[in-house]
Structures are given as C-alpha cells and as structure tokens.
Amino acid sequence: YVKSGLAKTISEAVETIIEKDLRAHFQTHDSGKFRRQILWREENDVVFSRLKAELRKVFDGYTGKLGVPGQKDRPMCLEEFHEMLGNAGLVDENFGQREIGPCYNLSQQTNRDEHVAQHHLDLTFVEFYEALARVAHHIPPDKLSDFFPDFKAKNPLKLDKKIESICFILFQ
C-alpha cells in the first residue's frame, strides 16, 4: 500500500489492510457472536446441566491420550475430539475435519500465557460444552435422532434439541 501510494505511512497501510482485507474474515470467525446470540440461552444450559455427569464420563473417557500420566482434570486435544465424534458416527462427507477444527478452536477461551505452556491447545471440560454446541449447530436437525419427540425445542434454532441428540448419541 505504501509503494503503490494508497497509504502514506506504514501504520496507515496496516490500518488499510485490516479494514479492507482482514476485518470481514475476522468477523466470520467471531467466537463471541456465537456465544452471545446462540449458545448462552437458558434452554441450552438446562440440557447441559441435566446431562453434566454423563458428559463428564464421555469427556474423561476420551482424554489423556496425549496428557501427562496422573494429571487431574485432563484436557481434550483435537485428535481426541475428532475420534470421539467419529466413534459416535457424527463424521461423514458433510461434516469432517474441515468443520471439526473450527468448532474445536473457536470453543477455546483466550489464554494470557500461551507463550509459556501448551495447555491453550486443548479443551477444558467447560470448553467441551461449547465445542459440542458448535458441532450441534453445524449438523442439520434431520440428520439427528430426536430421543424425546414429545418434548419440543424451546430454542428457535432448535439447538437445545440438537445438543440433547448429540449427547445421547455420545452416551451410546
């Protein structure tokens, strides 16, 4: 931008690059928008709260492959998350690594000490909830079994029913 004359200074060129080239891309991957508008709703919280103990068993059953032996509260790595979804039959030609990676990464909370340790690359149990919700959001409702058809979705996007369905698929 500086060489072409579109910007007079390097800082002006950087601002132009951010505004013209990057901002739209960053807004596509705004993890906060999903949380505020879709995930943080009471009906989703009710599903996760109701199924917490069983979800903890699933989480613990798939964690530790790459962790430190004897580590308490082992995190889940991307490979373990992908394996869990694959074993549950949720991975197919329409939902695979291309979709799983962003669901996993966007669920991670910001870490201030990423340069010191590697734990920012793994999901904690709380982040695991969000990753499952993102997976549920990606999968069309007609691809999931409704285990409780008498109870209708309370969420306009039917995310609560989709989360519930994915959880019960994982429990099998």
PDB file of N, CA and C in Angstrom, residues 71-145:
ATOM      1  N   GLN A  71      -2.356 -36.848  35.585  1.00  0.00           N
ATOM      2  CA  GLN A  71      -2.819 -35.460  35.609  1.00  0.00           C
ATOM      3  C   GLN A  71      -4.302 -35.400  35.935  1.00  0.00           C
ATOM      4  N   LYS A  72      -4.664 -34.546  36.887  1.00  0.00           N
ATOM      5  CA  LYS A  72      -6.058 -34.364  37.239  1.00  0.00           C
ATOM      6  C   LYS A  72      -6.663 -33.359  36.266  1.00  0.00           C
ATOM      7  N   ASP A  73      -7.948 -33.514  35.949  1.00  0.00           N
ATOM      8  CA  ASP A  73      -8.641 -32.627  35.013  1.00  0.00           C
ATOM      9  C   ASP A  73      -7.903 -32.540  33.670  1.00  0.00           C
ATOM     10  N   ARG A  74      -7.693 -33.706  33.082  1.00  0.00           N
ATOM     11  CA  ARG A  74      -7.003 -33.764  31.801  1.00  0.00           C
ATOM     12  C   ARG A  74      -7.811 -33.038  30.730  1.00  0.00           C
ATOM     13  N   PRO A  75      -7.148 -32.275  29.888  1.00  0.00           N
ATOM     14  CA  PRO A  75      -7.846 -31.607  28.787  1.00  0.00           C
ATOM     15  C   PRO A  75      -8.005 -32.545  27.601  1.00  0.00           C
ATOM     16  N   MET A  76      -8.814 -32.141  26.645  1.00  0.00           N
ATOM     17  CA  MET A  76      -9.049 -32.932  25.438  1.00  0.00           C
ATOM     18  C   MET A  76      -8.358 -32.262  24.251  1.00  0.00           C
ATOM     19  N   CYS A  77      -7.554 -33.032  23.530  1.00  0.00           N
ATOM     20  CA  CYS A  77      -6.889 -32.486  22.356  1.00  0.00           C
ATOM     21  C   CYS A  77      -7.793 -32.660  21.123  1.00  0.00           C
ATOM     22  N   LEU A  78      -7.425 -31.992  20.046  1.00  0.00           N
ATOM     23  CA  LEU A  78      -8.225 -32.041  18.821  1.00  0.00           C
ATOM     24  C   LEU A  78      -8.353 -33.466  18.296  1.00  0.00           C
ATOM     25  N   GLU A  79      -7.285 -34.220  18.359  1.00  0.00           N
ATOM     26  CA  GLU A  79      -7.311 -35.609  17.886  1.00  0.00           C
ATOM     27  C   GLU A  79      -8.338 -36.437  18.670  1.00  0.00           C
ATOM     28  N   GLU A  80      -8.391 -36.243  19.974  1.00  0.00           N
ATOM     29  CA  GLU A  80      -9.346 -36.971  20.819  1.00  0.00           C
ATOM     30  C   GLU A  80     -10.781 -36.524  20.521  1.00  0.00           C
ATOM     31  N   PHE A  81     -10.971 -35.234  20.298  1.00  0.00           N
ATOM     32  CA  PHE A  81     -12.294 -34.701  19.977  1.00  0.00           C
ATOM     33  C   PHE A  81     -12.784 -35.288  18.648  1.00  0.00           C
ATOM     34  N   HIS A  82     -11.907 -35.322  17.665  1.00  0.00           N
ATOM     35  CA  HIS A  82     -12.257 -35.878  16.358  1.00  0.00           C
ATOM     36  C   HIS A  82     -12.571 -37.369  16.487  1.00  0.00           C
ATOM     37  N   GLU A  83     -11.771 -38.093  17.252  1.00  0.00           N
ATOM     38  CA  GLU A  83     -12.003 -39.527  17.460  1.00  0.00           C
ATOM     39  C   GLU A  83     -13.361 -39.767  18.122  1.00  0.00           C
ATOM     40  N   MET A  84     -13.691 -38.958  19.118  1.00  0.00           N
ATOM     41  CA  MET A  84     -14.966 -39.098  19.825  1.00  0.00           C
ATOM     42  C   MET A  84     -16.136 -38.914  18.858  1.00  0.00           C
ATOM     43  N   LEU A  85     -16.076 -37.865  18.032  1.00  0.00           N
ATOM     44  CA  LEU A  85     -17.156 -37.606  17.076  1.00  0.00           C
ATOM     45  C   LEU A  85     -17.215 -38.705  16.016  1.00  0.00           C
ATOM     46  N   GLY A  86     -16.070 -39.195  15.590  1.00  0.00           N
ATOM     47  CA  GLY A  86     -16.030 -40.281  14.609  1.00  0.00           C
ATOM     48  C   GLY A  86     -16.617 -41.568  15.157  1.00  0.00           C
ATOM     49  N   ASN A  87     -16.253 -41.909  16.383  1.00  0.00           N
ATOM     50  CA  ASN A  87     -16.786 -43.124  17.013  1.00  0.00           C
ATOM     51  C   ASN A  87     -18.294 -43.047  17.221  1.00  0.00           C
ATOM     52  N   ALA A  88     -18.805 -41.830  17.366  1.00  0.00           N
ATOM     53  CA  ALA A  88     -20.247 -41.642  17.551  1.00  0.00           C
ATOM     54  C   ALA A  88     -20.994 -41.637  16.219  1.00  0.00           C
ATOM     55  N   GLY A  89     -20.257 -41.700  15.115  1.00  0.00           N
ATOM     56  CA  GLY A  89     -20.892 -41.710  13.800  1.00  0.00           C
ATOM     57  C   GLY A  89     -21.333 -40.333  13.320  1.00  0.00           C
ATOM     58  N   LEU A  90     -20.790 -39.286  13.912  1.00  0.00           N
ATOM     59  CA  LEU A  90     -21.176 -37.930  13.530  1.00  0.00           C
ATOM     60  C   LEU A  90     -20.336 -37.360  12.384  1.00  0.00           C
ATOM     61  N   VAL A  91     -19.236 -38.040  12.060  1.00  0.00           N
ATOM     62  CA  VAL A  91     -18.360 -37.576  10.979  1.00  0.00           C
ATOM     63  C   VAL A  91     -18.780 -38.276   9.689  1.00  0.00           C
ATOM     64  N   ASP A  92     -19.012 -37.479   8.653  1.00  0.00           N
ATOM     65  CA  ASP A  92     -19.347 -38.031   7.340  1.00  0.00           C
ATOM     66  C   ASP A  92     -18.811 -37.087   6.268  1.00  0.00           C
ATOM     67  N   GLU A  93     -19.257 -37.260   5.042  1.00  0.00           N
ATOM     68  CA  GLU A  93     -18.748 -36.429   3.945  1.00  0.00           C
ATOM     69  C   GLU A  93     -19.182 -34.964   4.071  1.00  0.00           C
ATOM     70  N   ASN A  94     -20.211 -34.688   4.840  1.00  0.00           N
ATOM     71  CA  ASN A  94     -20.682 -33.313   5.013  1.00  0.00           C
ATOM     72  C   ASN A  94     -20.183 -32.659   6.300  1.00  0.00           C
ATOM     73  N   PHE A  95     -19.687 -33.453   7.215  1.00  0.00           N
ATOM     74  CA  PHE A  95     -19.170 -32.929   8.467  1.00  0.00           C
ATOM     75  C   PHE A  95     -17.909 -33.697   8.827  1.00  0.00           C
ATOM     76  N   GLY A  96     -16.762 -33.070   8.602  1.00  0.00           N
ATOM     77  CA  GLY A  96     -15.486 -33.730   8.838  1.00  0.00           C
ATOM     78  C   GLY A  96     -14.473 -32.785   9.455  1.00  0.00           C
ATOM     79  N   GLN A  97     -13.209 -33.072   9.232  1.00  0.00           N
ATOM     80  CA  GLN A  97     -12.122 -32.297   9.832  1.00  0.00           C
ATOM     81  C   GLN A  97     -12.219 -30.805   9.504  1.00  0.00           C
ATOM     82  N   ARG A  98     -12.680 -30.485   8.312  1.00  0.00           N
ATOM     83  CA  ARG A  98     -12.806 -29.080   7.894  1.00  0.00           C
ATOM     84  C   ARG A  98     -13.758 -28.317   8.819  1.00  0.00           C
ATOM     85  N   GLU A  99     -14.798 -28.968   9.310  1.00  0.00           N
ATOM     86  CA  GLU A  99     -15.761 -28.329  10.205  1.00  0.00           C
ATOM     87  C   GLU A  99     -15.404 -28.533  11.678  1.00  0.00           C
ATOM     88  N   ILE A 100     -14.820 -29.681  11.995  1.00  0.00           N
ATOM     89  CA  ILE A 100     -14.499 -30.011  13.382  1.00  0.00           C
ATOM     90  C   ILE A 100     -13.421 -29.081  13.927  1.00  0.00           C
ATOM     91  N   GLY A 101     -12.407 -28.801  13.142  1.00  0.00           N
ATOM     92  CA  GLY A 101     -11.317 -27.924  13.595  1.00  0.00           C
ATOM     93  C   GLY A 101     -11.809 -26.563  14.070  1.00  0.00           C
ATOM     94  N   PRO A 102     -12.592 -25.841  13.264  1.00  0.00           N
ATOM     95  CA  PRO A 102     -13.114 -24.554  13.745  1.00  0.00           C
ATOM     96  C   PRO A 102     -14.042 -24.677  14.954  1.00  0.00           C
ATOM     97  N   CYS A 103     -14.865 -25.737  15.012  1.00  0.00           N
ATOM     98  CA  CYS A 103     -15.724 -25.934  16.196  1.00  0.00           C
ATOM     99  C   CYS A 103     -14.857 -26.050  17.444  1.00  0.00           C
ATOM    100  N   TYR A 104     -13.780 -26.787  17.326  1.00  0.00           N
ATOM    101  CA  TYR A 104     -12.850 -27.010  18.439  1.00  0.00           C
ATOM    102  C   TYR A 104     -12.116 -25.710  18.791  1.00  0.00           C
ATOM    103  N   ASN A 105     -11.518 -25.079  17.796  1.00  0.00           N
ATOM    104  CA  ASN A 105     -10.692 -23.890  18.051  1.00  0.00           C
ATOM    105  C   ASN A 105     -11.499 -22.698  18.559  1.00  0.00           C
ATOM    106  N   LEU A 106     -12.659 -22.469  17.984  1.00  0.00           N
ATOM    107  CA  LEU A 106     -13.458 -21.319  18.397  1.00  0.00           C
ATOM    108  C   LEU A 106     -14.072 -21.498  19.786  1.00  0.00           C
ATOM    109  N   SER A 107     -14.051 -22.720  20.288  1.00  0.00           N
ATOM    110  CA  SER A 107     -14.594 -23.001  21.624  1.00  0.00           C
ATOM    111  C   SER A 107     -13.579 -22.704  22.726  1.00  0.00           C
ATOM    112  N   GLN A 108     -12.355 -22.522  22.345  1.00  0.00           N
ATOM    113  CA  GLN A 108     -11.321 -22.293  23.348  1.00  0.00           C
ATOM    114  C   GLN A 108     -11.347 -20.854  23.844  1.00  0.00           C
ATOM    115  N   GLN A 109     -11.176 -20.707  25.142  1.00  0.00           N
ATOM    116  CA  GLN A 109     -11.136 -19.386  25.734  1.00  0.00           C
ATOM    117  C   GLN A 109      -9.739 -18.789  25.563  1.00  0.00           C
ATOM    118  N   THR A 110      -9.667 -17.496  25.562  1.00  0.00           N
ATOM    119  CA  THR A 110      -8.380 -16.816  25.433  1.00  0.00           C
ATOM    120  C   THR A 110      -7.520 -17.109  26.649  1.00  0.00           C
ATOM    121  N   ASN A 111      -6.249 -17.362  26.404  1.00  0.00           N
ATOM    122  CA  ASN A 111      -5.288 -17.664  27.450  1.00  0.00           C
ATOM    123  C   ASN A 111      -4.203 -16.606  27.450  1.00  0.00           C
ATOM    124  N   ARG A 112      -3.893 -16.054  28.588  1.00  0.00           N
ATOM    125  CA  ARG A 112      -2.892 -14.996  28.609  1.00  0.00           C
ATOM    126  C   ARG A 112      -1.464 -15.515  28.562  1.00  0.00           C
ATOM    127  N   ASP A 113      -1.237 -16.777  28.885  1.00  0.00           N
ATOM    128  CA  ASP A 113       0.129 -17.306  28.915  1.00  0.00           C
ATOM    129  C   ASP A 113       0.368 -18.368  27.834  1.00  0.00           C
ATOM    130  N   GLU A 114      -0.121 -18.128  26.647  1.00  0.00           N
ATOM    131  CA  GLU A 114       0.032 -19.102  25.558  1.00  0.00           C
ATOM    132  C   GLU A 114       1.499 -19.326  25.195  1.00  0.00           C
ATOM    133  N   HIS A 115       2.312 -18.335  25.391  1.00  0.00           N
ATOM    134  CA  HIS A 115       3.729 -18.453  25.041  1.00  0.00           C
ATOM    135  C   HIS A 115       4.522 -19.286  26.049  1.00  0.00           C
ATOM    136  N   VAL A 116       3.952 -19.562  27.213  1.00  0.00           N
ATOM    137  CA  VAL A 116       4.648 -20.277  28.266  1.00  0.00           C
ATOM    138  C   VAL A 116       4.339 -21.773  28.250  1.00  0.00           C
ATOM    139  N   ALA A 117       3.077 -22.140  28.024  1.00  0.00           N
ATOM    140  CA  ALA A 117       2.660 -23.541  28.126  1.00  0.00           C
ATOM    141  C   ALA A 117       1.838 -23.942  26.906  1.00  0.00           C
ATOM    142  N   GLN A 118       1.579 -25.222  26.813  1.00  0.00           N
ATOM    143  CA  GLN A 118       0.839 -25.777  25.678  1.00  0.00           C
ATOM    144  C   GLN A 118      -0.648 -26.000  25.968  1.00  0.00           C
ATOM    145  N   HIS A 119      -1.096 -25.769  27.204  1.00  0.00           N
ATOM    146  CA  HIS A 119      -2.469 -26.124  27.565  1.00  0.00           C
ATOM    147  C   HIS A 119      -3.520 -25.316  26.809  1.00  0.00           C
ATOM    148  N   HIS A 120      -3.146 -24.245  26.164  1.00  0.00           N
ATOM    149  CA  HIS A 120      -4.126 -23.465  25.392  1.00  0.00           C
ATOM    150  C   HIS A 120      -4.548 -24.181  24.113  1.00  0.00           C
ATOM    151  N   LEU A 121      -3.878 -25.266  23.769  1.00  0.00           N
ATOM    152  CA  LEU A 121      -4.209 -26.022  22.558  1.00  0.00           C
ATOM    153  C   LEU A 121      -5.286 -27.073  22.811  1.00  0.00           C
ATOM    154  N   ASP A 122      -5.635 -27.288  24.072  1.00  0.00           N
ATOM    155  CA  ASP A 122      -6.577 -28.340  24.450  1.00  0.00           C
ATOM    156  C   ASP A 122      -7.851 -27.752  25.043  1.00  0.00           C
ATOM    157  N   LEU A 123      -8.915 -28.555  25.037  1.00  0.00           N
ATOM    158  CA  LEU A 123     -10.205 -28.135  25.587  1.00  0.00           C
ATOM    159  C   LEU A 123     -10.336 -28.544  27.044  1.00  0.00           C
ATOM    160  N   THR A 124     -10.792 -27.621  27.864  1.00  0.00           N
ATOM    161  CA  THR A 124     -11.187 -27.965  29.218  1.00  0.00           C
ATOM    162  C   THR A 124     -12.610 -28.516  29.140  1.00  0.00           C
ATOM    163  N   PHE A 125     -13.127 -28.985  30.256  1.00  0.00           N
ATOM    164  CA  PHE A 125     -14.473 -29.541  30.261  1.00  0.00           C
ATOM    165  C   PHE A 125     -15.518 -28.477  29.904  1.00  0.00           C
ATOM    166  N   VAL A 126     -15.348 -27.261  30.397  1.00  0.00           N
ATOM    167  CA  VAL A 126     -16.291 -26.180  30.081  1.00  0.00           C
ATOM    168  C   VAL A 126     -16.235 -25.838  28.589  1.00  0.00           C
ATOM    169  N   GLU A 127     -15.043 -25.792  28.032  1.00  0.00           N
ATOM    170  CA  GLU A 127     -14.900 -25.516  26.599  1.00  0.00           C
ATOM    171  C   GLU A 127     -15.483 -26.653  25.761  1.00  0.00           C
ATOM    172  N   PHE A 128     -15.434 -27.858  26.298  1.00  0.00           N
ATOM    173  CA  PHE A 128     -16.011 -29.033  25.645  1.00  0.00           C
ATOM    174  C   PHE A 128     -17.505 -28.838  25.406  1.00  0.00           C
ATOM    175  N   TYR A 129     -18.214 -28.250  26.371  1.00  0.00           N
ATOM    176  CA  TYR A 129     -19.638 -27.934  26.196  1.00  0.00           C
ATOM    177  C   TYR A 129     -19.849 -27.087  24.946  1.00  0.00           C
ATOM    178  N   GLU A 130     -19.070 -26.023  24.855  1.00  0.00           N
ATOM    179  CA  GLU A 130     -19.238 -25.126  23.717  1.00  0.00           C
ATOM    180  C   GLU A 130     -18.897 -25.817  22.413  1.00  0.00           C
ATOM    181  N   ALA A 131     -17.856 -26.638  22.407  1.00  0.00           N
ATOM    182  CA  ALA A 131     -17.485 -27.364  21.194  1.00  0.00           C
ATOM    183  C   ALA A 131     -18.623 -28.279  20.739  1.00  0.00           C
ATOM    184  N   LEU A 132     -19.268 -28.959  21.687  1.00  0.00           N
ATOM    185  CA  LEU A 132     -20.421 -29.809  21.339  1.00  0.00           C
ATOM    186  C   LEU A 132     -21.568 -28.971  20.784  1.00  0.00           C
ATOM    187  N   ALA A 133     -21.794 -27.812  21.371  1.00  0.00           N
ATOM    188  CA  ALA A 133     -22.860 -26.931  20.868  1.00  0.00           C
ATOM    189  C   ALA A 133     -22.550 -26.458  19.454  1.00  0.00           C
ATOM    190  N   ARG A 134     -21.297 -26.161  19.178  1.00  0.00           N
ATOM    191  CA  ARG A 134     -20.914 -25.734  17.826  1.00  0.00           C
ATOM    192  C   ARG A 134     -21.095 -26.880  16.828  1.00  0.00           C
ATOM    193  N   VAL A 135     -20.764 -28.086  17.243  1.00  0.00           N
ATOM    194  CA  VAL A 135     -20.991 -29.263  16.396  1.00  0.00           C
ATOM    195  C   VAL A 135     -22.487 -29.403  16.129  1.00  0.00           C
ATOM    196  N   ALA A 136     -23.286 -29.299  17.181  1.00  0.00           N
ATOM    197  CA  ALA A 136     -24.746 -29.416  17.043  1.00  0.00           C
ATOM    198  C   ALA A 136     -25.291 -28.343  16.104  1.00  0.00           C
ATOM    199  N   HIS A 137     -24.739 -27.166  16.193  1.00  0.00           N
ATOM    200  CA  HIS A 137     -25.191 -26.055  15.344  1.00  0.00           C
ATOM    201  C   HIS A 137     -24.905 -26.340  13.862  1.00  0.00           C
ATOM    202  N   HIS A 138     -23.814 -27.040  13.585  1.00  0.00           N
ATOM    203  CA  HIS A 138     -23.431 -27.349  12.193  1.00  0.00           C
ATOM    204  C   HIS A 138     -24.242 -28.478  11.567  1.00  0.00           C
ATOM    205  N   ILE A 139     -24.686 -29.413  12.379  1.00  0.00           N
ATOM    206  CA  ILE A 139     -25.357 -30.600  11.842  1.00  0.00           C
ATOM    207  C   ILE A 139     -26.849 -30.300  11.670  1.00  0.00           C
ATOM    208  N   PRO A 140     -27.395 -30.568  10.481  1.00  0.00           N
ATOM    209  CA  PRO A 140     -28.828 -30.326  10.266  1.00  0.00           C
ATOM    210  C   PRO A 140     -29.680 -31.206  11.178  1.00  0.00           C
ATOM    211  N   PRO A 141     -30.812 -30.673  11.674  1.00  0.00           N
ATOM    212  CA  PRO A 141     -31.654 -31.439  12.608  1.00  0.00           C
ATOM    213  C   PRO A 141     -32.153 -32.764  12.043  1.00  0.00           C
ATOM    214  N   ASP A 142     -32.377 -32.833  10.733  1.00  0.00           N
ATOM    215  CA  ASP A 142     -32.885 -34.074  10.153  1.00  0.00           C
ATOM    216  C   ASP A 142     -31.836 -35.188  10.134  1.00  0.00           C
ATOM    217  N   LYS A 143     -30.583 -34.866  10.419  1.00  0.00           N
ATOM    218  CA  LYS A 143     -29.511 -35.872  10.481  1.00  0.00           C
ATOM    219  C   LYS A 143     -29.384 -36.472  11.883  1.00  0.00           C
ATOM    220  N   LEU A 144     -30.125 -35.908  12.848  1.00  0.00           N
ATOM    221  CA  LEU A 144     -30.033 -36.364  14.231  1.00  0.00           C
ATOM    222  C   LEU A 144     -31.339 -36.993  14.681  1.00  0.00           C
ATOM    223  N   SER A 145     -31.242 -38.026  15.487  1.00  0.00           N
ATOM    224  CA  SER A 145     -32.437 -38.654  16.058  1.00  0.00           C
ATOM    225  C   SER A 145     -32.975 -37.777  17.181  1.00  0.00           C
TER     226      SER A 145
END
